[in-house]
């Protein structure tokens, strides 16, 4: 049974949403398995732009079942808001959306905890999205203070738990800062019981649902949030998110054994971006008139969730070779190629220099990555608008060489090239290696 995964191979914002949207037609279930409302998916469909941060992109296709797996951390007000925005835009949301009873719930004290930690990090802040993601996952692993979606549906149980948890959280927050916000268990309980009624119709044992679907030969598409270099185990730790944002998260995050996967599509941008702190060897810090700023402006590189300007730089083949390998990528979707169209020359990082030595392996520790200097090769730009091109053979020679060179360096075929945000601005390449 065909199960596919769409996964970002850089530091997020690779335009995965567009690929998920394109592939949705070939699948019956679309599953999110990690992260929460820190993600930002922008999908342009028939000239309409949809921005989602918690709901799977698949929800835009009401004939498919969209699943929020147990590995996702859910902020109920965001869930409610996104569902009602979609309904207001005429998208039908009902039985086609299911939420795992075992997903963990984000409360406002998680956001307060994050704010205090980040504010006190003395130059070592992670630059998080402020959505309470990290503290919620901390509580999940810590076990004492976390609340799962199922628990919201049992009022007395929820109240008992919140009384204990909020008292403890208030003390912890006060210890972090005398200015810390304090919370009222009763008020929180009432507020969340209200959300629970909105959530209730969507809540299911999604793991059983997906395993039954597999038995019935249904086709499942897994939609990763964030990029693999932000994966808590395999990314540039500690400047990462708190979940497994690579294919590694599928099994734990929705209960489907990864051996069911038979297509892993690694999504890459034609350049690199990063939001938040952390090392970024190919970052372009060349000022307001420089290429970094040009890419930011042309690619509209501002965070979907936070609006923060994204840091921009050249394509890093060392980093992507590493992430493609640990994700088990079979093929590549190359996004935003059109953004580079105005440049005279385009660089690709093919190795790093670390302590006077040339290395081609990606260092697993941020403090070492921070000391790596990029070694580039240069290719000529194509200096021509490619956003109307639909066939690989029609790309200007220099653009084709750039695509082929990436495929060669990454040792993977490029199966999709995106030349604009709309669905139609896509080249389905005869696989190029
Ligand atoms: P958190 O996920 O909010 O804890 O943030 C941890 C790091 O991941 C920060 O550098 C964020 O900017 C980054 N991050 C989180 N979600 C996304 C995303 O969807 N795209 C890009 N970066 C993200």
Short mmCIF file of C-alpha atoms and ligand atoms in Angstrom, two decimals:
data_model
loop_
_atom_site.label_atom_id
_atom_site.label_comp_id
_atom_site.label_asym_id
_atom_site.label_seq_id
_atom_site.Cartn_x
_atom_site.Cartn_y
_atom_site.Cartn_z
CA UNK A 1 0.00 0.00 0.00
CA UNK A 2 1.53 3.29 -1.05
CA UNK A 3 2.52 5.45 1.89
CA UNK A 4 4.50 8.58 1.09
CA UNK A 5 6.22 11.17 3.18
CA UNK A 6 6.92 14.80 2.39
CA UNK A 7 9.77 16.06 4.53
CA UNK A 8 11.86 19.23 4.55
CA UNK A 9 15.59 18.65 4.25
CA UNK A 10 16.75 22.08 5.46
CA UNK A 11 15.82 24.35 8.38
CA UNK A 12 12.12 24.52 7.55
CA UNK A 13 10.02 26.68 5.25
CA UNK A 14 10.95 24.63 2.19
CA UNK A 15 7.43 25.12 0.79
CA UNK A 16 6.37 21.60 1.76
CA UNK A 17 2.75 22.74 1.86
CA UNK A 18 2.64 23.07 -1.92
CA UNK A 19 4.02 19.56 -2.46
CA UNK A 20 1.62 18.06 0.07
CA UNK A 21 -1.21 19.87 -1.67
CA UNK A 22 -0.12 18.52 -5.07
CA UNK A 23 0.24 14.95 -3.82
CA UNK A 24 -2.97 14.94 -1.80
CA UNK A 25 -4.93 13.81 -4.85
CA UNK A 26 -3.02 10.49 -4.88
CA UNK A 27 -3.75 9.73 -1.21
CA UNK A 28 -6.68 9.00 1.10
CA UNK A 29 -5.22 10.18 4.42
CA UNK A 30 -2.94 13.15 5.10
CA UNK A 31 -1.20 12.95 8.45
CA UNK A 32 0.66 15.47 10.57
CA UNK A 33 2.81 13.76 13.17
CA UNK A 34 4.99 16.42 14.84
CA UNK A 35 5.15 20.00 16.04
CA UNK A 36 2.18 22.26 16.57
CA UNK A 37 1.19 25.79 15.71
CA UNK A 38 4.87 26.68 15.25
CA UNK A 39 4.64 25.43 11.68
CA UNK A 40 3.44 27.58 8.83
CA UNK A 41 2.02 26.12 5.66
CA UNK A 42 1.08 28.47 2.88
CA UNK A 43 -0.93 26.97 0.06
CA UNK A 44 -2.06 28.98 -2.95
CA UNK A 45 -5.01 27.45 -4.69
CA UNK A 46 -6.96 29.06 -7.54
CA UNK A 47 -5.52 32.42 -6.58
CA UNK A 48 -6.62 32.04 -2.93
CA UNK A 49 -3.94 31.91 -0.25
CA UNK A 50 -4.48 29.65 2.76
CA UNK A 51 -2.21 29.90 5.77
CA UNK A 52 -2.33 27.02 8.23
CA UNK A 53 -0.16 26.42 11.22
CA UNK A 54 -1.78 23.59 13.17
CA UNK A 55 -4.12 21.81 10.78
CA UNK A 56 -2.68 19.52 8.10
CA UNK A 57 -2.57 21.00 4.61
CA UNK A 58 -4.76 18.10 3.53
CA UNK A 59 -7.73 19.74 5.24
CA UNK A 60 -8.13 21.89 2.12
CA UNK A 61 -9.31 18.72 0.34
CA UNK A 62 -12.56 17.74 2.07
CA UNK A 63 -12.69 14.37 0.27
CA UNK A 64 -9.53 13.26 2.11
CA UNK A 65 -9.13 12.46 5.78
CA UNK A 66 -6.69 14.76 7.55
CA UNK A 67 -5.16 13.45 10.73
CA UNK A 68 -3.44 15.25 13.60
CA UNK A 69 -1.39 12.47 15.17
CA UNK A 70 -0.45 11.80 18.77
CA UNK A 71 2.99 13.37 18.22
CA UNK A 72 1.50 16.82 17.61
CA UNK A 73 1.10 19.35 20.42
CA UNK A 74 -2.25 21.07 20.16
CA UNK A 75 -3.21 24.57 21.21
CA UNK A 76 -7.03 24.36 21.26
CA UNK A 77 -7.74 28.06 20.53
CA UNK A 78 -5.62 27.75 17.37
CA UNK A 79 -7.45 24.60 16.33
CA UNK A 80 -10.79 26.36 16.80
CA UNK A 81 -9.62 29.48 14.97
CA UNK A 82 -8.24 27.60 11.95
CA UNK A 83 -11.35 25.46 11.62
CA UNK A 84 -13.63 28.48 11.71
CA UNK A 85 -11.44 30.46 9.27
CA UNK A 86 -11.60 27.59 6.80
CA UNK A 87 -15.34 27.29 7.18
CA UNK A 88 -15.66 31.05 6.62
CA UNK A 89 -13.60 30.67 3.42
CA UNK A 90 -16.05 28.04 2.20
CA UNK A 91 -13.87 24.98 2.91
CA UNK A 92 -15.91 22.21 4.46
CA UNK A 93 -14.40 20.81 7.66
CA UNK A 94 -16.16 17.97 9.44
CA UNK A 95 -15.56 14.23 9.44
CA UNK A 96 -12.60 14.77 7.16
CA UNK A 97 -10.55 16.06 10.11
CA UNK A 98 -9.53 13.86 13.03
CA UNK A 99 -7.49 14.66 16.09
CA UNK A 100 -5.63 12.08 18.13
CA UNK A 101 -6.96 11.51 21.64
CA UNK A 102 -3.32 11.15 22.66
CA UNK A 103 -1.98 14.43 21.30
CA UNK A 104 -0.71 16.65 24.12
CA UNK A 105 -2.33 19.98 24.90
CA UNK A 106 -0.63 23.37 25.13
CA UNK A 107 -1.76 25.71 27.91
CA UNK A 108 -0.90 29.40 28.35
CA UNK A 109 1.54 28.55 31.15
CA UNK A 110 3.65 26.75 28.53
CA UNK A 111 3.99 29.98 26.60
CA UNK A 112 4.83 31.91 29.75
CA UNK A 113 7.49 29.36 30.65
CA UNK A 114 8.98 29.64 27.18
CA UNK A 115 8.94 33.44 27.28
CA UNK A 116 10.79 33.48 30.59
CA UNK A 117 13.37 30.91 29.53
CA UNK A 118 14.07 32.57 26.20
CA UNK A 119 14.22 36.02 27.83
CA UNK A 120 16.75 34.86 30.38
CA UNK A 121 18.95 32.91 27.98
CA UNK A 122 21.70 35.57 27.89
CA UNK A 123 22.60 35.37 24.23
CA UNK A 124 21.84 31.65 24.04
CA UNK A 125 18.16 31.96 23.21
CA UNK A 126 16.93 29.50 20.61
CA UNK A 127 14.74 32.10 18.95
CA UNK A 128 11.64 29.96 19.26
CA UNK A 129 8.24 30.82 17.81
CA UNK A 130 6.85 31.45 21.31
CA UNK A 131 3.99 28.99 20.83
CA UNK A 132 4.72 26.91 23.93
CA UNK A 133 5.97 23.98 21.87
CA UNK A 134 9.15 23.21 23.83
CA UNK A 135 7.61 23.40 27.33
CA UNK A 136 4.67 21.23 26.26
CA UNK A 137 7.00 18.52 24.92
CA UNK A 138 9.08 18.86 28.10
CA UNK A 139 5.96 18.15 30.15
CA UNK A 140 5.07 15.23 27.89
CA UNK A 141 8.42 13.58 28.50
CA UNK A 142 8.40 14.59 32.17
CA UNK A 143 4.95 12.90 32.53
CA UNK A 144 3.76 14.64 35.70
CA UNK A 145 2.24 17.80 34.22
CA UNK A 146 1.08 17.04 30.73
CA UNK A 147 -2.54 16.74 29.68
CA UNK A 148 -3.66 14.83 26.59
CA UNK A 149 -6.64 15.66 24.40
CA UNK A 150 -8.68 12.77 25.81
CA UNK A 151 -8.43 14.29 29.28
CA UNK A 152 -10.12 17.48 28.11
CA UNK A 153 -13.26 15.45 27.48
CA UNK A 154 -13.70 14.43 31.14
CA UNK A 155 -14.57 17.57 33.16
CA UNK A 156 -14.01 16.30 36.69
CA UNK A 157 -10.78 14.60 35.76
CA UNK A 158 -9.56 17.75 33.98
CA UNK A 159 -10.40 19.92 36.93
CA UNK A 160 -8.56 17.63 39.37
CA UNK A 161 -5.49 17.56 37.20
CA UNK A 162 -5.43 21.29 36.55
CA UNK A 163 -5.71 22.14 40.25
CA UNK A 164 -2.53 20.20 40.95
CA UNK A 165 -0.68 21.23 37.82
CA UNK A 166 -1.48 24.94 37.94
CA UNK A 167 -0.45 25.25 41.58
CA UNK A 168 2.89 23.65 40.72
CA UNK A 169 3.34 25.66 37.50
CA UNK A 170 2.66 28.93 39.31
CA UNK A 171 5.40 28.11 41.79
CA UNK A 172 7.85 27.17 39.06
CA UNK A 173 7.06 30.31 37.06
CA UNK A 174 7.51 32.52 40.13
CA UNK A 175 10.86 30.89 40.74
CA UNK A 176 11.90 31.78 37.19
CA UNK A 177 10.88 35.40 37.57
CA UNK A 178 9.12 37.48 40.21
CA UNK A 179 7.28 39.13 37.28
CA UNK A 180 5.90 35.82 36.03
CA UNK A 181 2.27 35.62 35.03
CA UNK A 182 0.20 33.49 37.41
CA UNK A 183 -2.73 31.29 36.40
CA UNK A 184 -6.08 30.37 37.92
CA UNK A 185 -6.89 26.67 37.71
CA UNK A 186 -10.65 27.16 37.78
CA UNK A 187 -10.64 29.77 35.02
CA UNK A 188 -8.35 27.66 32.85
CA UNK A 189 -10.52 24.64 33.43
CA UNK A 190 -13.65 26.48 32.31
CA UNK A 191 -11.90 27.91 29.28
CA UNK A 192 -10.53 24.53 28.17
CA UNK A 193 -13.83 22.74 28.81
CA UNK A 194 -15.28 25.21 26.32
CA UNK A 195 -12.65 24.26 23.72
CA UNK A 196 -13.23 20.60 24.52
CA UNK A 197 -16.74 20.84 23.11
CA UNK A 198 -15.37 22.18 19.81
CA UNK A 199 -12.70 19.49 19.74
CA UNK A 200 -14.91 16.57 20.79
CA UNK A 201 -16.38 15.67 17.37
CA UNK A 202 -12.91 15.42 15.87
CA UNK A 203 -11.27 13.30 18.58
CA UNK A 204 -10.46 9.69 17.67
CA UNK A 205 -7.99 6.93 18.30
CA UNK A 206 -6.09 7.98 15.19
CA UNK A 207 -3.46 5.26 15.54
CA UNK A 208 -6.10 2.55 15.21
CA UNK A 209 -7.71 4.50 12.38
CA UNK A 210 -4.45 4.62 10.43
CA UNK A 211 -3.54 0.99 11.04
CA UNK A 212 -7.01 -0.05 9.84
CA UNK A 213 -6.57 2.19 6.81
CA UNK A 214 -3.30 0.47 5.98
CA UNK A 215 -4.97 -2.93 6.27
CA UNK A 216 -7.67 -1.72 3.91
CA UNK A 217 -5.02 -0.67 1.37
CA UNK A 218 -5.60 3.06 1.77
CA UNK A 219 -2.91 5.49 0.71
CA UNK A 220 -1.35 7.68 3.39
CA UNK A 221 0.68 10.85 2.99
CA UNK A 222 2.77 11.99 5.96
CA UNK A 223 3.28 15.72 6.22
CA UNK A 224 6.26 16.78 8.32
CA UNK A 225 6.34 20.16 10.01
CA UNK A 226 9.60 22.15 10.23
CA UNK A 227 12.77 20.95 8.53
CA UNK A 228 14.94 17.97 9.33
CA UNK A 229 17.86 20.12 10.43
CA UNK A 230 15.54 21.25 13.25
CA UNK A 231 14.93 17.65 14.36
CA UNK A 232 15.53 17.33 18.10
CA UNK A 233 17.72 14.24 17.66
CA UNK A 234 19.31 14.71 14.26
CA UNK A 235 19.33 18.48 13.74
CA UNK A 236 21.73 21.25 14.74
CA UNK A 237 21.14 20.68 18.46
CA UNK A 238 20.39 22.65 20.61
CA UNK A 239 19.12 25.10 17.97
CA UNK A 240 16.29 22.81 16.96
CA UNK A 241 12.61 22.33 17.66
CA UNK A 242 11.44 19.87 20.33
CA UNK A 243 10.10 17.13 18.08
CA UNK A 244 11.31 14.71 15.43
CA UNK A 245 10.65 16.78 12.35
CA UNK A 246 12.24 14.20 10.07
CA UNK A 247 10.74 10.90 8.93
CA UNK A 248 12.06 9.58 12.27
CA UNK A 249 8.96 11.10 13.89
CA UNK A 250 6.41 9.14 11.87
CA UNK A 251 6.39 5.93 13.88
CA UNK A 252 6.22 7.60 17.29
CA UNK A 253 4.08 10.52 16.14
CA UNK A 254 1.18 8.62 14.60
CA UNK A 255 1.78 4.94 15.29
CA UNK A 256 2.47 3.84 11.73
CA UNK A 257 5.55 1.65 11.40
CA UNK A 258 8.01 3.40 9.10
CA UNK A 259 8.51 0.22 7.10
CA UNK A 260 5.13 1.03 5.51
CA UNK A 261 6.75 4.00 3.79
CA UNK A 262 7.60 3.47 0.19
CA UNK A 263 8.21 7.00 -1.05
CA UNK A 264 10.12 9.72 0.77
CA UNK A 265 10.12 13.05 -1.01
CA UNK A 266 12.76 15.37 0.38
CA UNK A 267 11.80 18.99 -0.16
CA UNK A 268 14.56 21.54 -0.68
CA UNK A 269 14.67 25.18 -1.51
CA UNK A 270 17.02 26.29 -4.28
CA UNK A 271 18.82 28.27 -1.56
CA UNK A 272 18.75 28.06 2.25
CA UNK A 273 16.81 29.92 4.93
CA UNK A 274 16.67 29.73 8.67
CA UNK A 275 14.48 31.47 11.26
CA UNK A 276 15.64 31.89 14.82
CA UNK A 277 19.13 31.44 16.18
CA UNK A 278 21.75 28.81 15.46
CA UNK A 279 24.67 28.25 13.10
CA UNK A 280 24.12 28.69 9.38
CA UNK A 281 27.39 28.30 7.44
CA UNK A 282 26.12 29.60 4.07
CA UNK A 283 24.24 32.61 5.46
CA UNK A 284 24.62 35.73 3.32
CA UNK A 285 25.41 38.65 5.58
CA UNK A 286 26.08 41.09 2.78
CA UNK A 287 23.99 44.07 3.85
CA UNK A 288 20.85 45.79 2.64
CA UNK A 289 22.01 45.90 -1.00
CA UNK A 290 23.41 42.38 -0.96
CA UNK A 291 22.28 39.06 -2.40
CA UNK A 292 20.88 37.83 0.94
CA UNK A 293 18.44 40.73 1.04
CA UNK A 294 17.61 40.27 -2.64
CA UNK A 295 16.68 36.63 -2.02
CA UNK A 296 14.65 37.62 1.05
CA UNK A 297 12.68 40.19 -0.93
CA UNK A 298 12.16 38.09 -4.05
CA UNK A 299 11.31 34.95 -2.09
CA UNK A 300 9.17 36.86 0.43
CA UNK A 301 11.19 35.20 3.13
CA UNK A 302 9.31 36.26 6.23
CA UNK A 303 7.98 33.75 8.78
CA UNK A 304 4.40 32.57 8.19
CA UNK A 305 3.82 32.26 11.94
CA UNK A 306 5.89 35.04 13.46
CA UNK A 307 6.50 37.39 10.50
CA UNK A 308 10.21 37.40 11.37
CA UNK A 309 12.59 38.02 8.43
CA UNK A 310 14.23 34.72 7.55
CA UNK A 311 18.01 34.50 7.35
CA UNK A 312 18.96 33.70 3.75
CA UNK A 313 21.98 32.02 2.19
CA UNK A 314 23.31 29.76 -0.56
CA UNK A 315 22.34 26.13 -0.98
CA UNK A 316 24.25 23.90 1.41
CA UNK A 317 24.84 20.50 -0.17
CA UNK A 318 26.78 19.24 2.86
CA UNK A 319 23.80 19.76 5.15
CA UNK A 320 21.25 18.37 2.69
CA UNK A 321 23.31 15.29 1.83
CA UNK A 322 23.27 14.54 5.55
CA UNK A 323 19.54 15.12 6.04
CA UNK A 324 18.58 13.27 2.86
CA UNK A 325 20.48 10.26 4.17
CA UNK A 326 18.92 10.06 7.63
CA UNK A 327 15.44 10.63 6.21
CA UNK A 328 15.88 7.90 3.63
CA UNK A 329 14.92 10.35 0.86
CA UNK A 330 14.17 8.70 -2.48
CA UNK A 331 13.76 11.83 -4.54
CA UNK A 332 13.84 15.60 -4.32
CA UNK A 333 11.31 18.37 -4.85
CA UNK A 334 13.26 21.52 -5.65
CA UNK A 335 11.33 24.62 -4.65
CA UNK A 336 11.55 28.36 -5.35
CA UNK A 337 13.98 28.03 -8.24
CA UNK A 338 12.43 31.16 -9.77
CA UNK A 339 13.66 33.24 -6.81
CA UNK A 340 17.25 32.95 -8.09
CA UNK A 341 16.40 34.12 -11.61
CA UNK A 342 17.88 37.60 -11.28
CA UNK A 343 21.30 36.56 -10.02
CA UNK A 344 24.47 36.70 -12.16
CA UNK A 345 26.15 33.88 -10.32
CA UNK A 346 24.85 31.18 -7.97
CA UNK A 347 26.92 29.40 -5.38
CA UNK A 348 26.59 25.92 -3.89
CA UNK A 349 28.40 24.88 -0.75
CA UNK A 350 30.04 21.53 -1.44
CA UNK A 351 32.28 21.18 1.62
CA UNK A 352 33.22 22.96 4.84
CA UNK A 353 36.54 24.04 6.20
CA UNK A 354 36.91 23.19 9.87
CA UNK A 355 40.17 23.93 11.68
CA UNK A 356 42.06 24.13 8.41
CA UNK A 357 40.69 20.81 7.20
CA UNK A 358 38.23 20.23 4.35
CA UNK A 359 35.26 18.16 5.52
CA UNK A 360 32.18 16.92 3.68
CA UNK A 361 30.39 15.50 6.73
CA UNK A 362 27.81 17.62 8.57
CA UNK A 363 28.86 18.13 12.21
CA UNK A 364 26.12 17.03 14.56
CA UNK A 365 26.85 19.71 17.15
CA UNK A 366 25.91 23.34 16.77
CA UNK A 367 29.12 24.56 18.42
CA UNK A 368 31.18 22.76 15.78
CA UNK A 369 28.91 23.75 12.91
CA UNK A 370 29.34 27.37 13.99
CA UNK A 371 33.05 27.09 13.26
CA UNK A 372 32.61 25.65 9.76
CA UNK A 373 33.36 27.88 6.80
CA UNK A 374 31.65 27.08 3.50
CA UNK A 375 33.62 26.01 0.43
CA UNK A 376 31.71 27.00 -2.67
CA UNK A 377 31.52 26.21 -6.31
CA UNK A 378 29.95 28.82 -8.60
CA UNK A 379 27.54 28.37 -11.45
CA UNK A 380 26.33 31.03 -13.87
CA UNK A 381 22.84 32.46 -13.32
CA UNK A 382 20.17 32.30 -16.04
CA UNK A 383 18.92 35.89 -15.74
CA UNK A 384 15.54 35.15 -17.21
CA UNK A 385 12.01 34.70 -15.88
CA UNK A 386 11.27 30.99 -15.53
CA UNK A 387 7.96 31.21 -13.69
CA UNK A 388 5.95 30.30 -16.80
CA UNK A 389 8.00 27.22 -17.68
CA UNK A 390 6.32 23.81 -17.29
CA UNK A 391 8.84 21.43 -18.86
CA UNK A 392 12.36 20.68 -17.73
CA UNK A 393 13.57 20.78 -21.33
CA UNK A 394 12.39 24.40 -21.60
CA UNK A 395 14.47 25.67 -18.69
CA UNK A 396 17.35 27.94 -19.72
CA UNK A 397 20.61 25.97 -19.95
CA UNK A 398 22.09 27.53 -16.80
CA UNK A 399 18.98 26.73 -14.73
CA UNK A 400 19.01 23.17 -16.00
CA UNK A 401 22.71 22.89 -15.08
CA UNK A 402 21.91 24.11 -11.56
CA UNK A 403 19.16 21.50 -11.13
CA UNK A 404 21.38 18.74 -12.52
CA UNK A 405 24.30 19.77 -10.34
CA UNK A 406 22.18 19.59 -7.18
CA UNK A 407 20.92 16.15 -8.18
CA UNK A 408 24.49 15.05 -8.79
CA UNK A 409 25.83 16.43 -5.51
CA UNK A 410 22.96 14.95 -3.51
CA UNK A 411 22.96 11.69 -5.45
CA UNK A 412 19.19 11.81 -5.73
CA UNK A 413 16.79 12.40 -8.59
CA UNK A 414 14.88 15.67 -8.78
CA UNK A 415 11.29 14.74 -9.55
CA UNK A 416 9.57 18.09 -9.03
CA UNK A 417 10.79 21.63 -9.72
CA UNK A 418 8.66 24.51 -8.47
CA UNK A 419 8.89 27.86 -10.26
CA UNK A 420 6.18 29.82 -8.44
CA UNK A 421 3.71 29.56 -5.58
CA UNK A 422 0.68 28.45 -7.58
CA UNK A 423 -0.10 24.78 -8.12
CA UNK A 424 0.23 25.25 -11.86
CA UNK A 425 3.78 26.61 -11.56
CA UNK A 426 5.28 23.18 -11.25
CA UNK A 427 7.54 21.10 -13.47
CA UNK A 428 7.08 17.38 -13.04
CA UNK A 429 10.52 16.36 -14.17
CA UNK A 430 11.35 13.11 -15.81
CA UNK A 431 13.64 12.04 -13.03
CA UNK A 432 17.01 13.73 -13.37
CA UNK A 433 20.10 12.48 -11.64
P1 LIG B 1 10.02 26.18 18.45
O1 LIG B 1 9.64 25.09 17.51
O2 LIG B 1 9.00 27.28 18.53
O3 LIG B 1 10.42 25.66 19.79
O4 LIG B 1 11.34 26.89 17.86
C1 LIG B 1 12.59 26.21 17.77
C2 LIG B 1 13.33 26.60 16.50
O5 LIG B 1 12.64 26.06 15.39
C3 LIG B 1 13.41 28.10 16.25
O6 LIG B 1 14.63 28.38 15.57
C4 LIG B 1 12.27 28.37 15.30
O7 LIG B 1 12.47 29.51 14.51
C5 LIG B 1 12.32 27.11 14.46
N1 LIG B 1 11.04 26.75 13.85
C6 LIG B 1 9.95 26.24 14.45
N2 LIG B 1 8.97 26.02 13.57
C7 LIG B 1 9.45 26.38 12.38
C8 LIG B 1 8.93 26.35 11.05
O8 LIG B 1 7.81 25.90 10.79
N3 LIG B 1 9.75 26.82 10.07
C9 LIG B 1 11.01 27.25 10.32
N4 LIG B 1 11.55 27.28 11.54
C10 LIG B 1 10.78 26.85 12.54
#
